[in-house]
């Protein structure tokens, strides 16, 4: 069958979510013949009916048969198919074995970016075309086709770097009927001595000294070398990708059967060898960088936890609780509980826009500046403290396209006065916890502190607002949250619904035995409700 670059390739998309199937179908239907399946078994039936697909895009999390299980069943019958897995960030480590065994060509994390997804699919299609074109180009010679398929199939079974290097030298040594073969890998990204050579030996005997002599100067030229009483043919080749040397190989044969066709064949399969080594090297580099990134994120997480895991002294008649749960290793949410030596209690909850490390860095800066402001012998009012924070952080926030929403509260236990300022944050909630527990007011409603509001920090150079002020009564409770709480998705009658402040109040009403923030936040993050944003919640209760 002829194969041209203009032929529309077949693409199979597998996902148990019909919306995703429809979206992928619309994205690729103009450039590919797209087939759809909503389960692994349905996809296997589709392959049996329509034959080999150029590309398979499969969701990882599917009932009965997950993505890697389904793809593993296609490897034997369709070795040339490009397999791509759609997966969540936390599932990436689960794909390592699948990638190593050749089941997966690449993986894409959800939610994907349409432009990047198209680029990955087009690159996979180009790779598929290269494989098919090369196979058909060598089909004129049965011996070459058999040899070519044997080598490429063997090499492509591994993406682990060390295993791939050994597979390459074993495959080439066996395919070319060499007595010995030595592969010299090159890895310029790792400092220190070059990687050790990888060897192949036809017989169960040590590699002779000639095989350890190093890479010869001439490549793709048949030479003869003498070792003891034996004369060996010697054939060397280099494998380069974009002018970067990946590895070199030297083959040795004592029976002297190699000729110019051998050189041509080695040259023809070099592209597949380069592809195998470059993909394995890329995976190796990504794996090494991932391990380094995870180690650095773990350190960052520990630092952030130490910043947030505050310990404050017990205050007679006051109960303070706080919970902060990041959606990733580190996040941009923060809270602060500061007990001033003069007796005032300062509470704050903030949320840096974005997620991950950039948000965490601004979160650490905000906490540091806030503590400096509150440590003064006579701290300013919450609105003035916010103005000072905006002045200190504004330039960096603007330059890095970030902002901070924040609510800051000062409570004086002696006068029961509560003063607060809000920079675009979720409104604090105030209610009588005493009436809630006693059940004396069935239609109890909360008060939302809407005064003292302004725009988020980092929006305008001169932040200013007038602080709100009120007095608390015995038995009152105050709750500060981030939008990760109010915008959390919960299941109501089988439908995902945003919690909002009204839903949060309904959860609070259920806690008739006392306010428990740990239990409250656990209600939001069940197995059925995935956490998408950092979640922070802070409460202050005045004894009745």
Short mmCIF file of C-alpha atoms in Angstrom, two decimals:
data_model
loop_
_atom_site.label_atom_id
_atom_site.label_comp_id
_atom_site.label_asym_id
_atom_site.label_seq_id
_atom_site.Cartn_x
_atom_site.Cartn_y
_atom_site.Cartn_z
CA UNK A 1 0.00 0.00 0.00
CA UNK A 2 1.39 3.40 -0.92
CA UNK A 3 1.82 5.94 1.80
CA UNK A 4 2.05 9.68 1.22
CA UNK A 5 2.38 12.62 3.51
CA UNK A 6 -0.92 13.95 2.14
CA UNK A 7 -2.91 10.91 3.25
CA UNK A 8 -5.32 11.70 6.07
CA UNK A 9 -4.20 9.65 9.06
CA UNK A 10 -6.56 7.74 11.34
CA UNK A 11 -6.81 8.97 14.91
CA UNK A 12 -8.64 7.21 17.75
CA UNK A 13 -9.74 9.17 20.84
CA UNK A 14 -10.80 7.25 23.95
CA UNK A 15 -12.47 8.96 26.92
CA UNK A 16 -15.39 8.09 29.17
CA UNK A 17 -16.39 11.77 29.29
CA UNK A 18 -18.52 12.49 26.23
CA UNK A 19 -17.74 16.22 26.34
CA UNK A 20 -14.03 15.47 25.97
CA UNK A 21 -14.72 13.08 23.08
CA UNK A 22 -16.71 15.73 21.28
CA UNK A 23 -14.06 18.39 21.92
CA UNK A 24 -11.22 16.17 20.62
CA UNK A 25 -13.32 15.19 17.59
CA UNK A 26 -13.97 18.83 16.68
CA UNK A 27 -10.31 19.73 17.21
CA UNK A 28 -8.85 17.12 14.80
CA UNK A 29 -11.62 16.16 12.36
CA UNK A 30 -10.34 18.46 9.59
CA UNK A 31 -6.84 16.99 9.51
CA UNK A 32 -7.46 13.38 10.60
CA UNK A 33 -10.02 10.64 10.24
CA UNK A 34 -11.20 10.62 13.83
CA UNK A 35 -12.75 7.58 15.51
CA UNK A 36 -14.27 7.77 19.00
CA UNK A 37 -14.68 5.29 21.84
CA UNK A 38 -15.96 5.82 25.38
CA UNK A 39 -14.19 2.83 26.98
CA UNK A 40 -11.15 0.59 26.54
CA UNK A 41 -13.23 -2.34 25.30
CA UNK A 42 -15.08 -0.17 22.79
CA UNK A 43 -11.72 1.12 21.54
CA UNK A 44 -10.41 -2.45 21.07
CA UNK A 45 -13.54 -3.26 19.06
CA UNK A 46 -12.95 -0.17 16.95
CA UNK A 47 -9.36 -1.23 16.22
CA UNK A 48 -10.54 -4.72 15.27
CA UNK A 49 -13.02 -3.21 12.83
CA UNK A 50 -11.04 -0.33 11.32
CA UNK A 51 -7.46 -1.58 11.68
CA UNK A 52 -4.31 0.25 12.74
CA UNK A 53 -4.55 3.85 13.89
CA UNK A 54 -1.76 6.31 13.37
CA UNK A 55 -2.38 7.90 16.76
CA UNK A 56 -4.35 6.86 19.84
CA UNK A 57 -5.24 9.49 22.46
CA UNK A 58 -6.54 7.85 25.62
CA UNK A 59 -7.71 9.20 28.93
CA UNK A 60 -5.89 7.56 31.88
CA UNK A 61 -8.72 7.45 34.40
CA UNK A 62 -11.51 5.30 33.00
CA UNK A 63 -13.68 2.70 34.74
CA UNK A 64 -13.01 -1.04 34.30
CA UNK A 65 -9.93 -0.50 32.11
CA UNK A 66 -7.65 2.54 32.53
CA UNK A 67 -5.66 4.17 29.75
CA UNK A 68 -2.34 2.37 30.20
CA UNK A 69 -4.07 -1.02 30.52
CA UNK A 70 -5.91 -0.43 27.26
CA UNK A 71 -2.81 0.82 25.43
CA UNK A 72 -0.78 -2.17 26.60
CA UNK A 73 -3.24 -4.42 24.73
CA UNK A 74 -2.51 -2.58 21.45
CA UNK A 75 1.29 -2.80 21.51
CA UNK A 76 1.61 -6.28 19.97
CA UNK A 77 -0.77 -5.81 17.03
CA UNK A 78 -0.02 -2.13 16.34
CA UNK A 79 3.62 -1.44 17.27
CA UNK A 80 3.90 1.67 15.07
CA UNK A 81 0.90 3.48 16.55
CA UNK A 82 1.70 6.67 18.47
CA UNK A 83 0.08 6.33 21.91
CA UNK A 84 -0.67 9.45 23.92
CA UNK A 85 -2.20 9.54 27.40
CA UNK A 86 -4.26 12.36 28.88
CA UNK A 87 -3.60 12.44 32.61
CA UNK A 88 -3.87 14.60 35.74
CA UNK A 89 -0.65 16.11 37.20
CA UNK A 90 -0.68 13.76 40.17
CA UNK A 91 -0.88 10.67 37.92
CA UNK A 92 2.37 11.32 36.04
CA UNK A 93 4.44 8.93 38.16
CA UNK A 94 1.95 6.14 37.42
CA UNK A 95 2.88 6.37 33.72
CA UNK A 96 6.58 5.60 34.17
CA UNK A 97 6.24 1.83 33.71
CA UNK A 98 3.97 2.31 30.71
CA UNK A 99 6.44 4.68 29.06
CA UNK A 100 9.35 2.33 29.78
CA UNK A 101 7.57 -0.61 28.17
CA UNK A 102 6.73 1.34 25.04
CA UNK A 103 3.00 1.62 25.63
CA UNK A 104 2.99 5.40 25.71
CA UNK A 105 4.71 7.75 23.27
CA UNK A 106 3.92 10.88 25.28
CA UNK A 107 1.59 12.08 27.99
CA UNK A 108 -0.35 15.33 28.25
CA UNK A 109 -1.59 16.73 31.55
CA UNK A 110 -5.14 17.96 32.00
CA UNK A 111 -6.40 20.54 31.42
CA UNK A 112 -4.54 20.72 28.12
CA UNK A 113 -3.80 23.76 26.01
CA UNK A 114 -5.32 23.33 22.51
CA UNK A 115 -2.27 24.75 20.71
CA UNK A 116 0.17 22.49 22.55
CA UNK A 117 -2.09 19.48 22.07
CA UNK A 118 -2.23 20.07 18.32
CA UNK A 119 1.54 20.41 18.21
CA UNK A 120 2.04 17.11 20.06
CA UNK A 121 -0.42 15.30 17.79
CA UNK A 122 1.15 16.75 14.63
CA UNK A 123 4.60 15.73 15.85
CA UNK A 124 3.29 12.24 16.58
CA UNK A 125 1.78 12.12 13.09
CA UNK A 126 5.12 13.18 11.58
CA UNK A 127 6.85 10.46 13.58
CA UNK A 128 4.32 7.91 12.40
CA UNK A 129 4.78 8.97 8.77
CA UNK A 130 8.57 8.73 9.06
CA UNK A 131 8.31 5.17 10.37
CA UNK A 132 5.92 4.13 7.61
CA UNK A 133 7.84 5.84 4.83
CA UNK A 134 11.09 4.26 5.93
CA UNK A 135 9.49 0.83 6.17
CA UNK A 136 8.01 1.08 2.68
CA UNK A 137 11.26 2.44 1.24
CA UNK A 138 13.07 -0.73 2.33
CA UNK A 139 10.31 -3.15 1.36
CA UNK A 140 11.97 -3.89 -2.00
CA UNK A 141 14.44 -6.11 -0.27
CA UNK A 142 12.92 -8.87 1.89
CA UNK A 143 16.12 -9.28 3.81
CA UNK A 144 16.42 -5.56 4.50
CA UNK A 145 12.77 -5.27 5.50
CA UNK A 146 13.09 -8.18 7.89
CA UNK A 147 16.27 -6.80 9.36
CA UNK A 148 14.93 -3.28 9.55
CA UNK A 149 11.71 -4.31 11.30
CA UNK A 150 13.62 -6.52 13.70
CA UNK A 151 15.95 -3.72 14.72
CA UNK A 152 13.40 -0.90 14.96
CA UNK A 153 10.85 -3.04 16.84
CA UNK A 154 13.49 -4.16 19.33
CA UNK A 155 14.85 -0.68 19.91
CA UNK A 156 11.47 0.97 20.38
CA UNK A 157 10.49 -1.35 23.22
CA UNK A 158 12.32 0.70 25.80
CA UNK A 159 12.40 4.38 26.74
CA UNK A 160 14.55 4.03 29.84
CA UNK A 161 17.90 5.57 28.90
CA UNK A 162 20.22 2.84 30.21
CA UNK A 163 17.97 0.05 28.90
CA UNK A 164 17.67 1.73 25.50
CA UNK A 165 21.44 1.97 25.11
CA UNK A 166 21.83 -1.73 25.91
CA UNK A 167 18.92 -2.59 23.61
CA UNK A 168 20.46 -0.60 20.75
CA UNK A 169 23.86 -2.26 20.96
CA UNK A 170 22.33 -5.75 21.37
CA UNK A 171 19.93 -5.23 18.45
CA UNK A 172 22.57 -3.88 16.09
CA UNK A 173 25.12 -6.50 17.10
CA UNK A 174 22.60 -9.30 16.53
CA UNK A 175 21.13 -7.85 13.30
CA UNK A 176 24.53 -7.35 11.67
CA UNK A 177 25.88 -10.68 12.90
CA UNK A 178 28.73 -8.95 14.71
CA UNK A 179 31.10 -10.75 17.06
CA UNK A 180 31.42 -7.67 19.23
CA UNK A 181 29.86 -4.22 19.40
CA UNK A 182 30.61 -1.21 21.58
CA UNK A 183 28.26 1.77 21.98
CA UNK A 184 29.79 5.02 23.24
CA UNK A 185 27.03 7.24 24.65
CA UNK A 186 27.48 11.01 24.87
CA UNK A 187 25.68 13.09 27.51
CA UNK A 188 26.91 16.67 27.63
CA UNK A 189 24.23 17.66 30.17
CA UNK A 190 25.88 15.73 33.01
CA UNK A 191 29.18 17.15 34.33
CA UNK A 192 32.09 14.86 35.01
CA UNK A 193 33.55 11.91 33.07
CA UNK A 194 31.70 10.61 29.98
CA UNK A 195 29.25 7.71 30.40
CA UNK A 196 30.72 4.21 30.31
CA UNK A 197 30.60 2.30 26.99
CA UNK A 198 27.85 -0.29 26.54
CA UNK A 199 28.98 -3.60 25.01
CA UNK A 200 27.60 -6.59 23.10
CA UNK A 201 29.30 -9.96 22.75
CA UNK A 202 28.08 -12.73 20.43
CA UNK A 203 29.69 -15.55 22.40
CA UNK A 204 29.96 -16.01 26.15
CA UNK A 205 33.46 -14.62 26.26
CA UNK A 206 35.08 -11.37 27.42
CA UNK A 207 35.25 -8.40 25.04
CA UNK A 208 38.75 -8.40 23.49
CA UNK A 209 41.10 -5.46 23.85
CA UNK A 210 40.30 -4.17 20.35
CA UNK A 211 36.73 -3.47 21.44
CA UNK A 212 38.03 -1.19 24.17
CA UNK A 213 40.31 0.80 21.90
CA UNK A 214 37.86 3.69 21.57
CA UNK A 215 35.93 5.18 18.70
CA UNK A 216 37.84 5.23 15.36
CA UNK A 217 38.16 8.47 13.42
CA UNK A 218 36.44 7.21 10.25
CA UNK A 219 32.74 6.31 10.27
CA UNK A 220 30.58 4.39 7.76
CA UNK A 221 33.76 2.95 6.22
CA UNK A 222 34.74 -0.71 6.31
CA UNK A 223 38.18 -1.21 7.85
CA UNK A 224 40.16 -4.21 9.07
CA UNK A 225 41.87 -4.53 12.42
CA UNK A 226 44.02 -7.38 13.70
CA UNK A 227 43.69 -8.87 17.17
CA UNK A 228 46.06 -11.76 17.85
CA UNK A 229 45.65 -14.29 15.03
CA UNK A 230 42.25 -12.94 13.95
CA UNK A 231 41.45 -10.18 11.47
CA UNK A 232 38.17 -8.37 12.10
CA UNK A 233 36.08 -6.19 9.89
CA UNK A 234 35.33 -2.91 11.61
CA UNK A 235 32.33 -0.65 10.95
CA UNK A 236 31.65 2.53 12.91
CA UNK A 237 28.74 4.98 12.88
CA UNK A 238 27.68 8.11 14.72
CA UNK A 239 24.12 8.87 15.82
CA UNK A 240 23.41 12.60 15.92
CA UNK A 241 20.27 14.66 16.41
CA UNK A 242 20.26 18.27 15.18
CA UNK A 243 24.04 18.29 14.98
CA UNK A 244 24.34 17.03 18.54
CA UNK A 245 26.17 13.73 18.94
CA UNK A 246 24.11 11.28 20.98
CA UNK A 247 26.23 8.13 20.66
CA UNK A 248 28.70 6.26 18.48
CA UNK A 249 28.94 2.55 17.77
CA UNK A 250 31.71 0.24 16.54
CA UNK A 251 30.86 -3.22 15.17
CA UNK A 252 33.41 -6.03 14.74
CA UNK A 253 33.01 -9.20 12.63
CA UNK A 254 35.50 -12.02 12.01
CA UNK A 255 33.74 -13.79 9.10
CA UNK A 256 34.15 -10.85 6.71
CA UNK A 257 30.64 -10.74 5.17
CA UNK A 258 29.98 -7.01 5.32
CA UNK A 259 29.89 -4.87 2.15
CA UNK A 260 28.54 -1.56 0.89
CA UNK A 261 24.96 -2.76 1.41
CA UNK A 262 25.77 -3.18 5.08
CA UNK A 263 26.89 0.44 5.27
CA UNK A 264 23.71 1.56 3.49
CA UNK A 265 21.53 -0.45 5.84
CA UNK A 266 23.28 0.93 8.93
CA UNK A 267 22.88 4.42 7.53
CA UNK A 268 19.18 3.83 6.80
CA UNK A 269 18.35 2.62 10.28
CA UNK A 270 20.35 5.38 11.97
CA UNK A 271 17.26 7.58 12.02
CA UNK A 272 15.38 5.03 14.11
CA UNK A 273 18.33 4.58 16.43
CA UNK A 274 18.59 8.34 16.86
CA UNK A 275 14.88 8.53 17.57
CA UNK A 276 15.11 5.83 20.21
CA UNK A 277 18.16 7.32 21.94
CA UNK A 278 16.89 10.91 21.76
CA UNK A 279 13.49 9.97 23.18
CA UNK A 280 15.11 7.90 25.92
CA UNK A 281 17.57 10.72 26.66
CA UNK A 282 14.74 13.25 26.74
CA UNK A 283 12.78 11.05 29.12
CA UNK A 284 15.91 10.55 31.22
CA UNK A 285 16.48 14.32 31.39
CA UNK A 286 12.83 14.98 32.24
CA UNK A 287 12.91 12.29 34.93
CA UNK A 288 16.08 13.78 36.43
CA UNK A 289 14.64 17.31 36.32
CA UNK A 290 11.36 16.05 37.79
CA UNK A 291 13.19 14.46 40.70
CA UNK A 292 15.12 17.68 41.28
CA UNK A 293 11.95 19.75 41.03
CA UNK A 294 10.11 17.47 43.44
CA UNK A 295 12.96 17.73 45.91
CA UNK A 296 12.96 21.51 45.65
CA UNK A 297 9.15 21.62 45.97
CA UNK A 298 9.36 19.45 49.06
CA UNK A 299 11.78 21.93 50.63
CA UNK A 300 9.50 24.81 49.61
CA UNK A 301 6.50 22.98 51.08
CA UNK A 302 8.32 22.47 54.37
CA UNK A 303 9.26 26.15 54.50
CA UNK A 304 5.69 27.20 53.74
CA UNK A 305 4.29 24.83 56.35
CA UNK A 306 6.63 26.30 58.95
CA UNK A 307 5.39 29.77 58.00
CA UNK A 308 1.76 28.71 58.39
CA UNK A 309 1.97 26.24 61.26
CA UNK A 310 1.81 28.97 63.85
CA UNK A 311 1.49 28.46 67.59
CA UNK A 312 -0.25 31.14 69.59
CA UNK A 313 -0.79 31.34 73.35
CA UNK A 314 -4.10 30.47 74.89
CA UNK A 315 -6.22 33.53 75.53
CA UNK A 316 -8.90 33.32 78.22
CA UNK A 317 -12.36 33.57 76.67
CA UNK A 318 -11.05 33.33 73.10
CA UNK A 319 -10.84 30.28 70.82
CA UNK A 320 -8.90 30.55 67.54
CA UNK A 321 -8.73 27.86 64.85
CA UNK A 322 -6.94 27.85 61.47
CA UNK A 323 -6.63 25.45 58.53
CA UNK A 324 -4.71 25.90 55.25
CA UNK A 325 -4.60 23.23 52.56
CA UNK A 326 -2.72 23.87 49.31
CA UNK A 327 -4.02 22.44 46.04
CA UNK A 328 -0.42 21.70 44.94
CA UNK A 329 2.86 21.16 46.75
CA UNK A 330 2.93 24.86 47.56
CA UNK A 331 0.31 27.56 47.17
CA UNK A 332 -0.53 31.24 47.46
CA UNK A 333 -3.03 31.13 50.33
CA UNK A 334 -1.92 32.25 53.77
CA UNK A 335 -3.23 33.19 57.18
CA UNK A 336 -1.76 35.06 60.13
CA UNK A 337 -2.57 35.00 63.85
CA UNK A 338 -0.62 37.65 65.73
CA UNK A 339 -1.08 38.35 69.45
CA UNK A 340 0.29 41.81 70.18
CA UNK A 341 2.03 42.33 73.56
CA UNK A 342 -0.61 44.94 74.40
CA UNK A 343 -3.34 42.31 74.03
CA UNK A 344 -4.85 42.99 70.62
CA UNK A 345 -5.50 39.95 68.42
CA UNK A 346 -4.70 40.35 64.71
CA UNK A 347 -6.15 37.90 62.18
CA UNK A 348 -5.52 37.83 58.43
CA UNK A 349 -6.35 35.59 55.49
CA UNK A 350 -4.86 36.27 52.05
CA UNK A 351 -4.78 34.77 48.59
CA UNK A 352 -2.09 35.46 45.99
CA UNK A 353 -3.37 35.10 42.43
CA UNK A 354 -2.11 32.03 40.61
CA UNK A 355 -0.77 28.82 42.08
CA UNK A 356 2.49 27.02 42.71
CA UNK A 357 5.91 28.49 43.39
CA UNK A 358 5.38 32.09 42.10
CA UNK A 359 2.32 32.52 44.31
CA UNK A 360 4.14 30.93 47.25
CA UNK A 361 7.01 33.43 46.94
CA UNK A 362 4.65 36.40 47.11
CA UNK A 363 2.80 34.70 49.96
CA UNK A 364 6.05 34.51 51.95
CA UNK A 365 6.82 38.18 51.21
CA UNK A 366 3.33 39.25 52.28
CA UNK A 367 3.55 37.36 55.59
CA UNK A 368 7.00 38.81 56.31
CA UNK A 369 5.90 42.40 55.65
CA UNK A 370 2.65 41.92 57.59
CA UNK A 371 4.49 40.62 60.65
CA UNK A 372 6.86 43.58 60.50
CA UNK A 373 3.91 45.98 60.47
CA UNK A 374 2.15 44.21 63.34
CA UNK A 375 5.30 44.00 65.46
CA UNK A 376 5.42 47.78 65.90
CA UNK A 377 4.88 49.03 69.44
CA UNK A 378 1.76 50.86 68.26
CA UNK A 379 0.50 49.14 65.06
CA UNK A 380 -1.61 51.22 62.73
CA UNK A 381 -5.25 50.41 62.03
CA UNK A 382 -5.98 47.55 59.57
CA UNK A 383 -6.70 49.94 56.67
CA UNK A 384 -3.36 51.75 57.15
CA UNK A 385 -1.48 48.45 57.46
CA UNK A 386 -3.03 47.38 54.14
CA UNK A 387 -1.94 50.67 52.56
CA UNK A 388 1.63 50.06 53.73
CA UNK A 389 1.60 46.48 52.39
CA UNK A 390 0.38 47.69 48.99
CA UNK A 391 3.09 50.33 48.88
CA UNK A 392 5.81 47.74 49.61
CA UNK A 393 4.52 45.03 47.25
CA UNK A 394 2.87 46.98 44.43
CA UNK A 395 5.82 47.24 42.04
CA UNK A 396 6.74 43.55 42.24
CA UNK A 397 3.11 42.44 41.96
CA UNK A 398 2.49 44.61 38.89
CA UNK A 399 5.73 43.56 37.16
CA UNK A 400 4.90 39.89 37.67
CA UNK A 401 1.18 40.25 36.90
CA UNK A 402 0.05 39.10 40.33
CA UNK A 403 -2.28 40.54 42.95
CA UNK A 404 -3.24 39.71 46.53
CA UNK A 405 -6.71 39.66 48.02
CA UNK A 406 -6.67 39.93 51.78
CA UNK A 407 -8.80 40.65 54.83
CA UNK A 408 -7.15 41.98 58.01
CA UNK A 409 -8.88 42.08 61.41
CA UNK A 410 -7.91 43.56 64.77
CA UNK A 411 -9.88 42.44 67.83
CA UNK A 412 -9.46 44.02 71.28
CA UNK A 413 -10.65 41.54 73.97
CA UNK A 414 -11.01 44.24 76.64
CA UNK A 415 -13.35 46.48 74.63
CA UNK A 416 -14.62 43.70 72.27
CA UNK A 417 -14.05 46.12 69.40
CA UNK A 418 -13.46 44.58 65.96
CA UNK A 419 -11.80 46.72 63.27
CA UNK A 420 -11.27 45.29 59.80
CA UNK A 421 -10.20 46.13 56.25
CA UNK A 422 -10.75 44.12 53.08
CA UNK A 423 -8.69 44.16 49.86
CA UNK A 424 -11.02 42.45 47.40
CA UNK A 425 -11.33 39.32 49.56
CA UNK A 426 -14.25 37.08 50.52
CA UNK A 427 -16.44 38.84 53.09
CA UNK A 428 -15.89 37.69 56.70
CA UNK A 429 -18.88 35.99 58.33
CA UNK A 430 -20.13 36.86 61.82
CA UNK A 431 -22.84 35.01 63.79
CA UNK A 432 -23.88 34.01 67.29
CA UNK A 433 -22.34 30.60 67.91
CA UNK A 434 -24.10 30.58 71.26
CA UNK A 435 -27.57 30.76 69.64
CA UNK A 436 -26.55 28.17 67.04
CA UNK A 437 -25.55 25.62 69.70
CA UNK A 438 -28.54 26.36 71.94
CA UNK A 439 -30.94 26.28 68.98
CA UNK A 440 -32.87 29.24 70.39
CA UNK A 441 -33.16 30.94 67.01
CA UNK A 442 -34.24 28.50 64.25
CA UNK A 443 -33.91 31.09 61.49
CA UNK A 444 -30.44 32.23 62.54
CA UNK A 445 -28.70 34.23 59.80
CA UNK A 446 -25.08 35.45 59.63
CA UNK A 447 -23.79 38.97 59.16
CA UNK A 448 -21.42 39.54 56.24
CA UNK A 449 -18.85 42.25 57.01
CA UNK A 450 -19.06 44.30 53.82
CA UNK A 451 -17.57 47.56 55.12
CA UNK A 452 -13.91 48.51 54.84
CA UNK A 453 -13.59 47.13 51.32
CA UNK A 454 -11.12 48.06 48.58
CA UNK A 455 -9.48 46.61 45.48
CA UNK A 456 -6.86 43.82 45.76
CA UNK A 457 -3.28 44.76 46.58
CA UNK A 458 -1.10 45.25 43.52
CA UNK A 459 -3.81 46.84 41.34
CA UNK A 460 -3.30 50.54 42.04
CA UNK A 461 -0.23 52.32 43.47
CA UNK A 462 -2.12 54.09 46.26
CA UNK A 463 -4.48 51.73 48.09
CA UNK A 464 -6.92 53.41 50.46
CA UNK A 465 -10.20 52.59 52.18
CA UNK A 466 -12.02 53.29 55.44
CA UNK A 467 -11.91 50.47 57.98
CA UNK A 468 -15.09 48.82 59.20
CA UNK A 469 -15.79 48.71 62.93
CA UNK A 470 -18.23 46.90 65.25
CA UNK A 471 -18.39 45.26 68.67
CA UNK A 472 -18.66 41.52 69.27
CA UNK A 473 -21.03 40.01 71.81
CA UNK A 474 -20.35 37.04 74.10
CA UNK A 475 -20.84 33.82 72.15
CA UNK A 476 -20.13 35.43 68.74
CA UNK A 477 -18.00 33.70 66.11
CA UNK A 478 -16.03 35.27 63.25
CA UNK A 479 -14.95 33.29 60.16
CA UNK A 480 -12.41 34.32 57.49
CA UNK A 481 -11.99 32.19 54.36
CA UNK A 482 -10.27 32.21 50.98
CA UNK A 483 -12.16 31.75 47.71
CA UNK A 484 -10.87 28.17 47.57
CA UNK A 485 -13.54 27.47 50.20
CA UNK A 486 -16.46 29.41 48.73
CA UNK A 487 -15.68 28.32 45.15
CA UNK A 488 -15.23 24.64 46.03
CA UNK A 489 -17.44 22.21 44.11
CA UNK A 490 -19.75 19.99 46.11
CA UNK A 491 -22.16 17.29 45.04
CA UNK A 492 -25.83 18.17 45.53
CA UNK A 493 -28.32 15.61 44.23
CA UNK A 494 -25.77 14.23 41.79
CA UNK A 495 -24.77 17.63 40.37
CA UNK A 496 -21.57 19.56 41.03
CA UNK A 497 -22.42 22.97 42.51
CA UNK A 498 -20.23 25.83 43.71
CA UNK A 499 -20.46 26.14 47.49
CA UNK A 500 -20.54 29.96 47.73
CA UNK A 501 -21.02 31.72 51.08
CA UNK A 502 -24.63 30.55 51.33
CA UNK A 503 -23.53 26.91 51.06
CA UNK A 504 -20.75 27.52 53.57
CA UNK A 505 -23.31 28.87 56.02
CA UNK A 506 -25.42 25.74 55.60
CA UNK A 507 -22.36 23.63 56.53
CA UNK A 508 -21.78 25.82 59.59
CA UNK A 509 -25.40 25.33 60.67
CA UNK A 510 -24.78 21.57 60.73
CA UNK A 511 -22.04 21.96 63.38
CA UNK A 512 -24.37 22.16 66.36
CA UNK A 513 -21.78 20.57 68.66
CA UNK A 514 -19.27 23.35 68.15
CA UNK A 515 -17.29 24.86 65.30
CA UNK A 516 -14.63 22.45 63.98
CA UNK A 517 -12.67 23.81 60.99
CA UNK A 518 -10.83 20.55 60.35
CA UNK A 519 -14.11 18.69 60.02
CA UNK A 520 -15.61 21.48 57.90
CA UNK A 521 -12.77 21.48 55.36
CA UNK A 522 -12.87 17.67 55.23
CA UNK A 523 -16.49 17.89 54.09
CA UNK A 524 -15.36 19.82 51.02
CA UNK A 525 -12.57 17.45 49.97
CA UNK A 526 -14.14 14.04 49.74
CA UNK A 527 -13.16 11.37 47.21
CA UNK A 528 -15.87 12.73 44.89
CA UNK A 529 -14.87 16.39 45.22
CA UNK A 530 -11.44 17.18 43.77
CA UNK A 531 -9.67 20.21 45.25
CA UNK A 532 -8.81 22.73 42.53
CA UNK A 533 -7.69 25.73 44.58
CA UNK A 534 -5.84 26.50 47.81
CA UNK A 535 -8.21 26.47 50.79
CA UNK A 536 -7.71 28.57 53.92
CA UNK A 537 -10.12 29.13 56.80
CA UNK A 538 -9.63 30.97 60.11
CA UNK A 539 -12.06 31.50 63.00
CA UNK A 540 -12.27 33.44 66.25
CA UNK A 541 -14.89 32.64 68.90
CA UNK A 542 -15.74 34.76 71.94
CA UNK A 543 -16.78 32.76 74.99
CA UNK A 544 -20.43 33.26 76.02
#
